[in-house]
Coordinates of C-alpha atoms in Angstrom, one line a residue:
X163 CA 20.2 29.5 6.0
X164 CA 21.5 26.5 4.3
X165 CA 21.2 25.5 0.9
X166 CA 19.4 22.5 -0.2
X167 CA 19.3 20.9 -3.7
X168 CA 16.6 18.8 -4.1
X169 CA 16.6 16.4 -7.1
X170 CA 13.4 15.2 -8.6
X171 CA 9.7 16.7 -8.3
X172 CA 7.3 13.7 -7.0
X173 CA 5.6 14.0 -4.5
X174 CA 8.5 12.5 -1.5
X175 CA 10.8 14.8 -2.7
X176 CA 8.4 18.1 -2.3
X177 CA 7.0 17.1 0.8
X178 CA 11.0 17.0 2.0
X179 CA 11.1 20.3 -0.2
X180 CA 8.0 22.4 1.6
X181 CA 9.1 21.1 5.2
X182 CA 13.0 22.1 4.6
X183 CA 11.5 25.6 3.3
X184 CA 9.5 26.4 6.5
X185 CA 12.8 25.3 8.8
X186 CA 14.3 28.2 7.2
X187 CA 16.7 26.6 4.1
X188 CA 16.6 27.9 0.7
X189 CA 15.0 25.0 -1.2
X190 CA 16.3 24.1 -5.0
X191 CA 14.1 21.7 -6.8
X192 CA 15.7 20.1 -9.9
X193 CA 13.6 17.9 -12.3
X194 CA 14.5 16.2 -15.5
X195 CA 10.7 16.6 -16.7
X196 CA 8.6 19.4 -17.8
X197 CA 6.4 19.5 -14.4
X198 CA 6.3 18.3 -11.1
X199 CA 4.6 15.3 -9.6
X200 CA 6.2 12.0 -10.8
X201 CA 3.6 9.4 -11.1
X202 CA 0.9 11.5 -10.1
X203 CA 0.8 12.7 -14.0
X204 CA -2.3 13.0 -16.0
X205 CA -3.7 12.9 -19.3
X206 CA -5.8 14.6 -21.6
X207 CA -7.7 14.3 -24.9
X208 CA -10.5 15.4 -26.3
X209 CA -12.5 16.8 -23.0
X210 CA -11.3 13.1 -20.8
X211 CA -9.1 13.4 -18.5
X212 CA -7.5 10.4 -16.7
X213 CA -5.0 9.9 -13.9
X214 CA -1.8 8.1 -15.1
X215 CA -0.7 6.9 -11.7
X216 CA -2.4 6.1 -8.3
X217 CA -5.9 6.6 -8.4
X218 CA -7.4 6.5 -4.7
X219 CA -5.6 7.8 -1.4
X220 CA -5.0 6.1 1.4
X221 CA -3.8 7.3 4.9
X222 CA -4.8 11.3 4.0
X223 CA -3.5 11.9 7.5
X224 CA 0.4 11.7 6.2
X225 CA -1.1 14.8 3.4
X226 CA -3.1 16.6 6.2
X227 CA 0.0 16.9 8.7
X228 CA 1.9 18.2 5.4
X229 CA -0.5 21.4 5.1
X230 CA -0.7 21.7 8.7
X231 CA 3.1 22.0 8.8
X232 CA 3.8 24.3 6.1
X233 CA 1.1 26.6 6.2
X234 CA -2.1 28.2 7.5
X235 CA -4.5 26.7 4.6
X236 CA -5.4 22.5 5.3
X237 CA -5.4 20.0 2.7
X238 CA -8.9 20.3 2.4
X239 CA -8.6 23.7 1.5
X240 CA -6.5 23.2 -1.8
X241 CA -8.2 20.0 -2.7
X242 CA -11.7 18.5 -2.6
X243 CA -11.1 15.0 -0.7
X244 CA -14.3 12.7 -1.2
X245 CA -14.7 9.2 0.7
X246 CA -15.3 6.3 -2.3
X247 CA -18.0 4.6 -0.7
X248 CA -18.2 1.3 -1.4
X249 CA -14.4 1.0 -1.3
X250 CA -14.5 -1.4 -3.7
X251 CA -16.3 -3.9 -5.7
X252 CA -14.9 -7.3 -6.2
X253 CA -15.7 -10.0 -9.3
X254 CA -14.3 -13.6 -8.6
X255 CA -13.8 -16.2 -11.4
X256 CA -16.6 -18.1 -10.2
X257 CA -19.3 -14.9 -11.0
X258 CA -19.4 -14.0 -7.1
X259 CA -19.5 -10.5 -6.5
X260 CA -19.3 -9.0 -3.8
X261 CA -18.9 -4.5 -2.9
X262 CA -16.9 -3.5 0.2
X263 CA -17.9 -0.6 2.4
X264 CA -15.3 2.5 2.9
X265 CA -13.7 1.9 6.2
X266 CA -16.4 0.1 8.0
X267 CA -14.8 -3.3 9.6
X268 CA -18.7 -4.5 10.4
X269 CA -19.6 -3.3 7.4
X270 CA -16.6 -5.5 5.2
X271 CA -18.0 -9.0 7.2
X272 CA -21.3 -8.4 6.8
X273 CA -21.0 -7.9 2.8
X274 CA -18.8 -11.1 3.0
X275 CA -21.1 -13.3 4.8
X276 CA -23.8 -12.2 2.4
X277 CA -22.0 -12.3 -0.5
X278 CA -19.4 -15.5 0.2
X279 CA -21.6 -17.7 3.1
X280 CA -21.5 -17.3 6.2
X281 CA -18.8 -17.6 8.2
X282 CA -16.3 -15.7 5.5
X283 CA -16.9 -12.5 7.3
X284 CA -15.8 -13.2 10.7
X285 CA -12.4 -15.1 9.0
X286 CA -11.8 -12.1 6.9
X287 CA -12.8 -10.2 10.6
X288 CA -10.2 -12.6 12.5
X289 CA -7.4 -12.1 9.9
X290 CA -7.8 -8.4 10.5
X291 CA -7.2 -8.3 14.0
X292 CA -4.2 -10.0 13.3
X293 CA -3.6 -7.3 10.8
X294 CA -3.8 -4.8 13.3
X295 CA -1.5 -6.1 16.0
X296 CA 0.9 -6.1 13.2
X297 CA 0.3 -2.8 12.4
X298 CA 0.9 -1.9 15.9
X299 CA 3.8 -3.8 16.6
X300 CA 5.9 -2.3 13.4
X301 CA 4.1 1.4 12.1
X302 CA 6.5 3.3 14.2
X303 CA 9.5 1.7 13.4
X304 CA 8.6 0.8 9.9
X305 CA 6.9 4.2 8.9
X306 CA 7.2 6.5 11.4
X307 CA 11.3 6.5 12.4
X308 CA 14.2 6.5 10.3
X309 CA 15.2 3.2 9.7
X310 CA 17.7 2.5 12.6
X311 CA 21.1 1.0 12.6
X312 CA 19.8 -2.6 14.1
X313 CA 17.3 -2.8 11.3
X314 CA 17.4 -6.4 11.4
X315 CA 14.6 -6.4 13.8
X316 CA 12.5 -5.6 11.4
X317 CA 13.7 -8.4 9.9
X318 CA 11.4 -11.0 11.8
X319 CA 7.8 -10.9 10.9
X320 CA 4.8 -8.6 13.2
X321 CA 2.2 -10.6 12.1
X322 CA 0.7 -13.2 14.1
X323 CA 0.4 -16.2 12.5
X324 CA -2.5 -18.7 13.7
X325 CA -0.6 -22.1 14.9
X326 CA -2.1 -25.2 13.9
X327 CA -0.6 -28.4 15.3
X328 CA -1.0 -31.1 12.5
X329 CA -1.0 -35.0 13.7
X330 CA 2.7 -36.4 13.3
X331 CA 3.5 -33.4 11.2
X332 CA 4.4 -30.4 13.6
X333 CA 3.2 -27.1 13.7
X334 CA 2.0 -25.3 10.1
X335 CA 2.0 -21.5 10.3
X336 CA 2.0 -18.7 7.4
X337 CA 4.6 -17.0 6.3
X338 CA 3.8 -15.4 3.4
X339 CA 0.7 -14.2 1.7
X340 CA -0.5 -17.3 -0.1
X341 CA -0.1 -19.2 2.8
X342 CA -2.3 -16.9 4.6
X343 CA -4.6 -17.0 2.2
X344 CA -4.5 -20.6 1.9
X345 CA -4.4 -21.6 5.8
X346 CA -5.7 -18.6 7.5
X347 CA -9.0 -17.3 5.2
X348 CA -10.0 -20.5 3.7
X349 CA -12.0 -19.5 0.6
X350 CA -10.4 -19.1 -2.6
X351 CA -12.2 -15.8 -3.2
X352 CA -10.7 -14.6 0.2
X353 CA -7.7 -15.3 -0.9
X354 CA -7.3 -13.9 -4.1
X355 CA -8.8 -10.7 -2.2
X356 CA -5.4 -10.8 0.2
X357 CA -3.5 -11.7 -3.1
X358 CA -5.0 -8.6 -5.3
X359 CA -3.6 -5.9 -2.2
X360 CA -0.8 -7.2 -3.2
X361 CA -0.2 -7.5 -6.6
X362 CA -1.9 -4.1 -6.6
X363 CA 1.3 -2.6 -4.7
X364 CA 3.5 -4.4 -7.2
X365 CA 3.9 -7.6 -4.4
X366 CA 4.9 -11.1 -5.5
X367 CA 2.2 -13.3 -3.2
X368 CA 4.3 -16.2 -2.9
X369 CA 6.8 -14.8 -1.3
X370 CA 5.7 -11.4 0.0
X371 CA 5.8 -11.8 4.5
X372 CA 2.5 -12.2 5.9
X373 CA 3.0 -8.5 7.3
X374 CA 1.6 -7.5 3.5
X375 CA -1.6 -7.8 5.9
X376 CA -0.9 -4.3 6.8
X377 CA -2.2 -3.3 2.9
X378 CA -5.5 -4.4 3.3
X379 CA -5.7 -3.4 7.5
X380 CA -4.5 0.8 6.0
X381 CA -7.0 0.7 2.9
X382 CA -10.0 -0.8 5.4
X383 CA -9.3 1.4 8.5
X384 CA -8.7 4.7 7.3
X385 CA -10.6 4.8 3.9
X386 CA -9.9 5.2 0.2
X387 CA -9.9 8.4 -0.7
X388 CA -10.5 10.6 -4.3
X389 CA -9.3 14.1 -5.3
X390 CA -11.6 15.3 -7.0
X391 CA -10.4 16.6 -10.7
X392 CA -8.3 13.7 -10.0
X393 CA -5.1 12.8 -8.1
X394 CA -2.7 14.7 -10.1
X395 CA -4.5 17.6 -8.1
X396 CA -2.9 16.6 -4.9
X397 CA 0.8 16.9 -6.9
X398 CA -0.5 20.5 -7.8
X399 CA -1.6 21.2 -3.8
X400 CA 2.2 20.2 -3.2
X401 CA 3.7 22.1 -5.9
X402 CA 1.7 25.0 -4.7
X403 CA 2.3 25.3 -1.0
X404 CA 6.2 24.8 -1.5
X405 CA 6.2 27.9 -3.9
X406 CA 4.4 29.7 -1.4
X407 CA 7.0 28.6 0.9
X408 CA 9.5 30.0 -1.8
X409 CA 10.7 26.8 -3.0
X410 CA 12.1 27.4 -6.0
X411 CA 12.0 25.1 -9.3
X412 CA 14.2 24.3 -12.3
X413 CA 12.6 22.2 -14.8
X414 CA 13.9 20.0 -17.7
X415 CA 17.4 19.8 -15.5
X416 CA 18.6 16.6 -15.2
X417 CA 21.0 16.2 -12.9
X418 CA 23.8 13.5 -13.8
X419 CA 26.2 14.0 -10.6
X420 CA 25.8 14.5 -6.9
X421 CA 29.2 16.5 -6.4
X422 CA 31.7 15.4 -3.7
X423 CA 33.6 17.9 -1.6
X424 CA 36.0 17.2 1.3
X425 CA 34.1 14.2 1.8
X426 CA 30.8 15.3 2.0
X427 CA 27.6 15.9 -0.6
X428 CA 28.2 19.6 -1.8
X429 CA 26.0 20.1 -4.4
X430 CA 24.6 18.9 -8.2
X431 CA 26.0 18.6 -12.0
X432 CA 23.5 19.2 -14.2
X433 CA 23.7 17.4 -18.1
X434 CA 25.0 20.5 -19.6
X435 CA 28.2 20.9 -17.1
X436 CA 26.6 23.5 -14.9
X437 CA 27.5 22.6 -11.3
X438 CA 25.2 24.5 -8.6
X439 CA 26.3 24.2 -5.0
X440 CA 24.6 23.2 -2.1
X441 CA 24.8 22.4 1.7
X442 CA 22.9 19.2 1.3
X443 CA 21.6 17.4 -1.3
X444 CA 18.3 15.2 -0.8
X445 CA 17.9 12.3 -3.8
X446 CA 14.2 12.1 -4.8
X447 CA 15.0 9.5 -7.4
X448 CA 15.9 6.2 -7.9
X449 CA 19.5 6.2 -6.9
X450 CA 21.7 5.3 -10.1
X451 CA 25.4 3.9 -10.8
X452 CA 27.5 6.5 -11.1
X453 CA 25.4 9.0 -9.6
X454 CA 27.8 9.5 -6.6
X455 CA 31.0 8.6 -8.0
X456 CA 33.6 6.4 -5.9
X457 CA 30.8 6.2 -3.1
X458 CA 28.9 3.4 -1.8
X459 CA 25.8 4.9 -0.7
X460 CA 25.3 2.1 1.7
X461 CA 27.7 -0.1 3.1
X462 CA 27.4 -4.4 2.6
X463 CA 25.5 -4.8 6.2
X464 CA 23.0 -2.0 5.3
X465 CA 19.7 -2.1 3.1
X466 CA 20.5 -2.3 -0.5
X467 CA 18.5 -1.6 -3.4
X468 CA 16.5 -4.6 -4.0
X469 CA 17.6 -6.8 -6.3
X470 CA 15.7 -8.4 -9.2
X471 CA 13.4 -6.4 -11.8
X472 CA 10.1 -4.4 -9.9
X473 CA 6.7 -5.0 -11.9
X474 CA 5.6 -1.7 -13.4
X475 CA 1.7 -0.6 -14.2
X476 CA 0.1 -1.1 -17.7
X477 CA -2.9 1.1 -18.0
X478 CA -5.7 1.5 -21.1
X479 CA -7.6 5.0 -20.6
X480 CA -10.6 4.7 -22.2
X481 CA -13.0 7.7 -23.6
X482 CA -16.8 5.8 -23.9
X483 CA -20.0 7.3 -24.9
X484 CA -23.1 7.2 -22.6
X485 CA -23.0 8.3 -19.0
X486 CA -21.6 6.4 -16.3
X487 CA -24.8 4.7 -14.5
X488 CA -25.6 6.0 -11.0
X489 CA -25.0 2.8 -9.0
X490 CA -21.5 2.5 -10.5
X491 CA -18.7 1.6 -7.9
X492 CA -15.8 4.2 -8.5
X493 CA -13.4 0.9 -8.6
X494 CA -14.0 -2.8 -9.6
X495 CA -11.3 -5.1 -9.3
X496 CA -11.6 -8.3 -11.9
X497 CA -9.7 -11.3 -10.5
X498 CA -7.8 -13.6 -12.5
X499 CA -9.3 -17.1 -12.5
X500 CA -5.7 -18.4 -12.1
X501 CA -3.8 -16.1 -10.1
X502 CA -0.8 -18.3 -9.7
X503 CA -0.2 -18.5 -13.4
X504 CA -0.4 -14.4 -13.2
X505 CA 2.0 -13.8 -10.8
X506 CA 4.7 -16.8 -12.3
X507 CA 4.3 -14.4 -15.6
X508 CA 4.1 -11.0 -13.8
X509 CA 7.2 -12.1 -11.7
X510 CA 9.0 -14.0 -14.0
X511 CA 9.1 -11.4 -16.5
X512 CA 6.2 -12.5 -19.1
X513 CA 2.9 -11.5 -20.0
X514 CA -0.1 -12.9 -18.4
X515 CA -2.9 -14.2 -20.1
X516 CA -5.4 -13.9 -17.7
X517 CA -4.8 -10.7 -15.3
X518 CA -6.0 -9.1 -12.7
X519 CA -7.9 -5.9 -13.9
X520 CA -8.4 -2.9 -11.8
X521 CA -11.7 -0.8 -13.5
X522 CA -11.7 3.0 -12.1
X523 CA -14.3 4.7 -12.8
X524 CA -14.4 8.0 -11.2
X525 CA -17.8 10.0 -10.5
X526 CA -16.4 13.0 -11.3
X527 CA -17.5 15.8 -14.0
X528 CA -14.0 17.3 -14.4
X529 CA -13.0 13.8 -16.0
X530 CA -15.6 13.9 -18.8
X531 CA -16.2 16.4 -21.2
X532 CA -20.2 16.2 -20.1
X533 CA -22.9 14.3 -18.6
X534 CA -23.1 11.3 -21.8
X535 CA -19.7 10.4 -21.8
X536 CA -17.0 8.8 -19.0
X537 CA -13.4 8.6 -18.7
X538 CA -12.5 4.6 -17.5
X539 CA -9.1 3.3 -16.5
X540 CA -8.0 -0.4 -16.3
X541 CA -4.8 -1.2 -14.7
X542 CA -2.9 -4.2 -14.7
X543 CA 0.2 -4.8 -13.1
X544 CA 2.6 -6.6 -15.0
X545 CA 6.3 -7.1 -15.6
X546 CA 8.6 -4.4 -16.5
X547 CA 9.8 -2.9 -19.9
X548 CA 12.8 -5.1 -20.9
X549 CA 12.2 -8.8 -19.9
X550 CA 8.6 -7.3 -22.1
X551 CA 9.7 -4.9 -25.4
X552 CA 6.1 -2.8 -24.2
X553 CA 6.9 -0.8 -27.1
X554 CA 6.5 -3.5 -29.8
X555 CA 3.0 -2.3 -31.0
X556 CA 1.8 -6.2 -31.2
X557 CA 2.1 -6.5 -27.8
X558 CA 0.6 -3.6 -26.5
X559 CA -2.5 -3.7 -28.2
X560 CA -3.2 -7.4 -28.0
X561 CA -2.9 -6.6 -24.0
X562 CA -4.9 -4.1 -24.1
X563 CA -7.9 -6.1 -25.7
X564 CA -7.2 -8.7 -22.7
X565 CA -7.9 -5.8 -20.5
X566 CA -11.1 -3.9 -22.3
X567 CA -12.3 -7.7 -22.4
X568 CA -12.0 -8.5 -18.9
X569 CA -13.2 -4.9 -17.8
X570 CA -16.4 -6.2 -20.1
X571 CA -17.9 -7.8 -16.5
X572 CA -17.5 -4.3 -14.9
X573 CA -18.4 -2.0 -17.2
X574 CA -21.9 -2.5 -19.3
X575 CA -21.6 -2.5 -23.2
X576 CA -18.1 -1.1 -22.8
X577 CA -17.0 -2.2 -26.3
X578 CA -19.2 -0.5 -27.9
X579 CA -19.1 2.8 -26.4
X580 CA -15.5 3.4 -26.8
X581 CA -14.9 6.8 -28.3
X582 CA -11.0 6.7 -27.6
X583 CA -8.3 4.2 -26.8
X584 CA -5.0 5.6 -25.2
X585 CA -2.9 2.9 -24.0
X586 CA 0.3 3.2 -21.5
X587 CA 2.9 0.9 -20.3
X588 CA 6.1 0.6 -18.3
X589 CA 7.8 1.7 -21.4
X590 CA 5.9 5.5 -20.6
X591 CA 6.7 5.4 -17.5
X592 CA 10.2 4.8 -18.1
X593 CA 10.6 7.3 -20.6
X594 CA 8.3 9.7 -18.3
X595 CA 9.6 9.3 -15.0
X596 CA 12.8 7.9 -15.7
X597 CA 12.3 4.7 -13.5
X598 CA 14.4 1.8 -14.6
X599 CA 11.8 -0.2 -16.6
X600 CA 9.3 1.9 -16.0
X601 CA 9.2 0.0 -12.3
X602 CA 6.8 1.1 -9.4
X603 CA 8.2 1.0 -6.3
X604 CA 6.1 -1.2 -3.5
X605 CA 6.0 -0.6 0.2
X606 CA 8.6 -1.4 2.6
X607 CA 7.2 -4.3 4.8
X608 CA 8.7 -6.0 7.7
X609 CA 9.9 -9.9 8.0
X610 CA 11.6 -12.2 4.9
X611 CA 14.6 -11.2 6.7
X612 CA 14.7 -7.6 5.9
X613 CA 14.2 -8.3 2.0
X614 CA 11.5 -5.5 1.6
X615 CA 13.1 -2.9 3.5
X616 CA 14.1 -0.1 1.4
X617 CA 17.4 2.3 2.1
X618 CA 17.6 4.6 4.4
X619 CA 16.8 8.2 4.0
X620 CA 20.0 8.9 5.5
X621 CA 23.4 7.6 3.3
X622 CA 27.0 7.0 3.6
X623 CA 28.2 10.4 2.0
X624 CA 27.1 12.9 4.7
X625 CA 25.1 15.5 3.7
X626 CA 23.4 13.5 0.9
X627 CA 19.8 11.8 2.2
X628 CA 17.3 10.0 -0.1
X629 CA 13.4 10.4 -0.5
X630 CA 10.5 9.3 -2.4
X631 CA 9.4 5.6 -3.0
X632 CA 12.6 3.8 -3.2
X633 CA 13.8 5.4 -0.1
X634 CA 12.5 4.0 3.3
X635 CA 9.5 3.4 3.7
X636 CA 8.8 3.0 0.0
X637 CA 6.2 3.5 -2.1
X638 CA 2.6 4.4 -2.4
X639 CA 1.7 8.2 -2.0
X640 CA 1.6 7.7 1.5
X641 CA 4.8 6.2 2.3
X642 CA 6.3 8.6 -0.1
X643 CA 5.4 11.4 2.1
X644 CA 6.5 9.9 5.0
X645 CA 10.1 9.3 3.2
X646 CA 10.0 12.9 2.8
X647 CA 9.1 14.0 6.6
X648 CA 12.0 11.5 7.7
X649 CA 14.7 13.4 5.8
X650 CA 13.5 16.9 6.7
X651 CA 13.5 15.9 10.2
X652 CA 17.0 14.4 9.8
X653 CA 18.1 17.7 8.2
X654 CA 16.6 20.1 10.4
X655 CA 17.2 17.7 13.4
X656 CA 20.1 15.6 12.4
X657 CA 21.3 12.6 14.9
X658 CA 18.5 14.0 17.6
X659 CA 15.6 13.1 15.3
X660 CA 13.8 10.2 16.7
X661 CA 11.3 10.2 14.1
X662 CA 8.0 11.9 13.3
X663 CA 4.5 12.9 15.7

């Protein structure tokens, strides 16, 4: 029985936790917090109660093989899953609107060509296929493995580009998300759809590889997904089944040190000097200078910690008055009527003045304290604490009216029915999670040369592995689970893992 010290509590780092507890290891858990679940937190007031990180689930089937690994009782027997249906609802600058069926290809063109002119449907339809073959020419290696030692194939680009020969001026092809946007869909409002995946996931669509196709091909294939009582019950669902698997927990321990011993990870410093030993030692955090004294964690030909600052999430939880109405979609998304302006801010470490706004507005009585009121959340991405002081109060609340205002299209009378304003930043989630800036990680996506890959879940210092978002393949509750299967298989299976079923 080997001992395994596992540092941080989100939701990468239990999954590894649960799955190295059935294999048989006795399973420490070490967080700096006061609970478990890392961005999946929540909050509270007055009889509301909002989500503070992800809102909707994609992929359940990365959850779903979790419970069916660790124990006799499925995900859908410790949560309530419920299909959002439509998936979304979309407002362009130009007043078109347009709602999206859950997971229904036909379904997503014929709302298009009804809602955009014809035709906009069977482009949006022709850019998925191409979505797919990307998904099926990179998932395995890009989600499914552990990121091998010739990553650089994963370098070049899955998705398949259309070819257009121009007259006297060679062949045009996309490479990156605007220019898919631009060449390949057509239609400005198409392409501030493709844009809005990826700004969602914290993506810069400039310069983002066209393989951020996969996004939207996930979200439109397998659903979007709600927990009801909200998400943060999925982190308790994990929390649960790894103490039932005798995981055990130590809260409000921050750990400051991985400890070196004859060349190999042997266990964790803790801030107050205590040192508790270990076998192995999986890092469920952002990895830190100084965490692993004297020890690059990666050598100069592996993947590195991507440079540059990572946008973070600015949310304004709002307690209104008056019931939500029954045609409501759970989520609107508001786009900017300048989405290139946004992202030069977002990206170049500014405030934007006209953002994308996502409205959430969850059909569910465990958010509300009855029938004539509603919880609402609006989420913006935007840059992180530090090039923006999010906790100058100016700031903050002048944002914050950009947002309620914007929301205004989604939501009816919304200014006047706010009860309660409760506004978060990158600065929170800094302090909260202890993320650099308060930054969200994105996913890892193929092409750009291997520039959105993410480390490996294996490092340099054996014995010492890396999950959660900023651990290959990154984030998003999904990917963050898969990080999490990868290093338990690597544990349990070392050099003969080949990756997961």
């Amino acid at each position: 029985m080997a001992r395994i010290a596992v540092i941080g509590a989100g939701t990468g780092a239990m999954t590894a936790a649960a799955r190295l507890a059935v294999a048989g290891d006795r399973v420490t858990v070490y967080e700096r917090s006061a609970s478990y679940g890392g961005s999946l937190g929540r909050h509270a007031h007055a009889g509301f109660v909002f989500d503070t990180g992800p809102g909707l689930l994609h992929l359940p089937a990365v959850q779903r093989d979790l419970f069916v690994k660790t124990g006799k009782e499925p995900l859908e027997q410790c949560v309530r899953l419920t299909q959002v249906d439509p998936a979304s609802r979309h407002l362009f600058a130009d007043g078109t609107a347009v709602s999206l069926p859950n997971a229904s290809r036909s379904g997503v063109a014929e709302a298009l060509d009804g809602a955009l002119g014809a035709g906009a449907g069977e482009r949006w339809s022709d850019f998925m296929d191409r979505a797919r073959d990307a998904w099926d020419r990179s998932r395995r290696p890009l989600l499914e493995e552990p990121l091998r030692a010739d990553h650089q194939a994963l370098g070049r680009d899955p998705y398949p580009a259309v070819r257009r020969r121009r007259l006297l001026r060679g062949v045009r092809q996309a490479g990156t998300v605007a220019e898919v946007g631009a060449q390949e869909l057509a239609d400005p409002r198409l392409a501030a759809l493709l844009d809005g995946y990826a700004l969602s996931y914290g993506l810069d669509p400039r310069v983002a590889p066209a393989s951020a196709a996969l996004l939207p091909y996930m979200e439109q294939t397998f659903g979007s997904w709600y927990v009801l009582g909200g998400m943060r019950e999925l982190a308790r669902a994990v929390y649960e089944r790894c103490l039932a698997r005798r995981v055990e927990f130590v809260f409000g321990a921050e750990v400051v040190r991985v400890v070196e011993k004859d060349g190999r990870a042997a266990g964790v410093e803790l801030a107050g000097g205590e040192v508790a030993a270990a076998d192995r030692v999986v890092l469920g955090v952002r990895p830190r200078p100084g965490l692993v004294p004297g020890q690059p964690l990666w050598a100069a030909d592996d993947v590195a910690l991507r440079a540059g600052p990572v946008p973070g999430r600015f949310s304004v939880l709002l307690s209104l008055r008056g019931g939500r109405e029954a045609d409501a979609a759970h989520r609107t998304v508001v786009h900017s009527a300048d989405g290139a302006a946004e992202q030069e801010a977002v990206f170049g470490g500014r405030v934007a003045g006209h953002p994308t706004v996502t409205v959430l507005r969850p059909d569910d009585p465990a958010t509300r304290p009855d029938a004539e009121h509603e919880a609402v959340t609006l989420t913006a991405t935007v840059a992180p604490q530090g090039p923006v002081d999010w906790r100058d109060a100016g700031i903050r609340q002048r944002f914050a009216d950009v947002l309620v205002e914007r929301a205004a299209a989604a939501v009816p009378r919304l200014r006047e029915r706010i009860v309660h304003t409760e506004i978060r930043t990158p600065a929170e989630t800094e302090a909260e999670t202890g993320a650099e800036g308060g930054a969200v990680p994105p996913p890892a996506l193929a092409g750009a040369g291997g520039a959105y890959l993410h480390p490996g879940n294996r490092t340099r210092l054996p014995g010492l592995y890396l999950a959660g978002g900023w651990a290959h393949p990154g984030g998003g509750l999904a990917h963050a689970g898969m990080s999490g299967t990868l290093v338990a298989g690597l544990v349990v299976e070392g050099d003969d893992f080949r990756g997961s079923r």
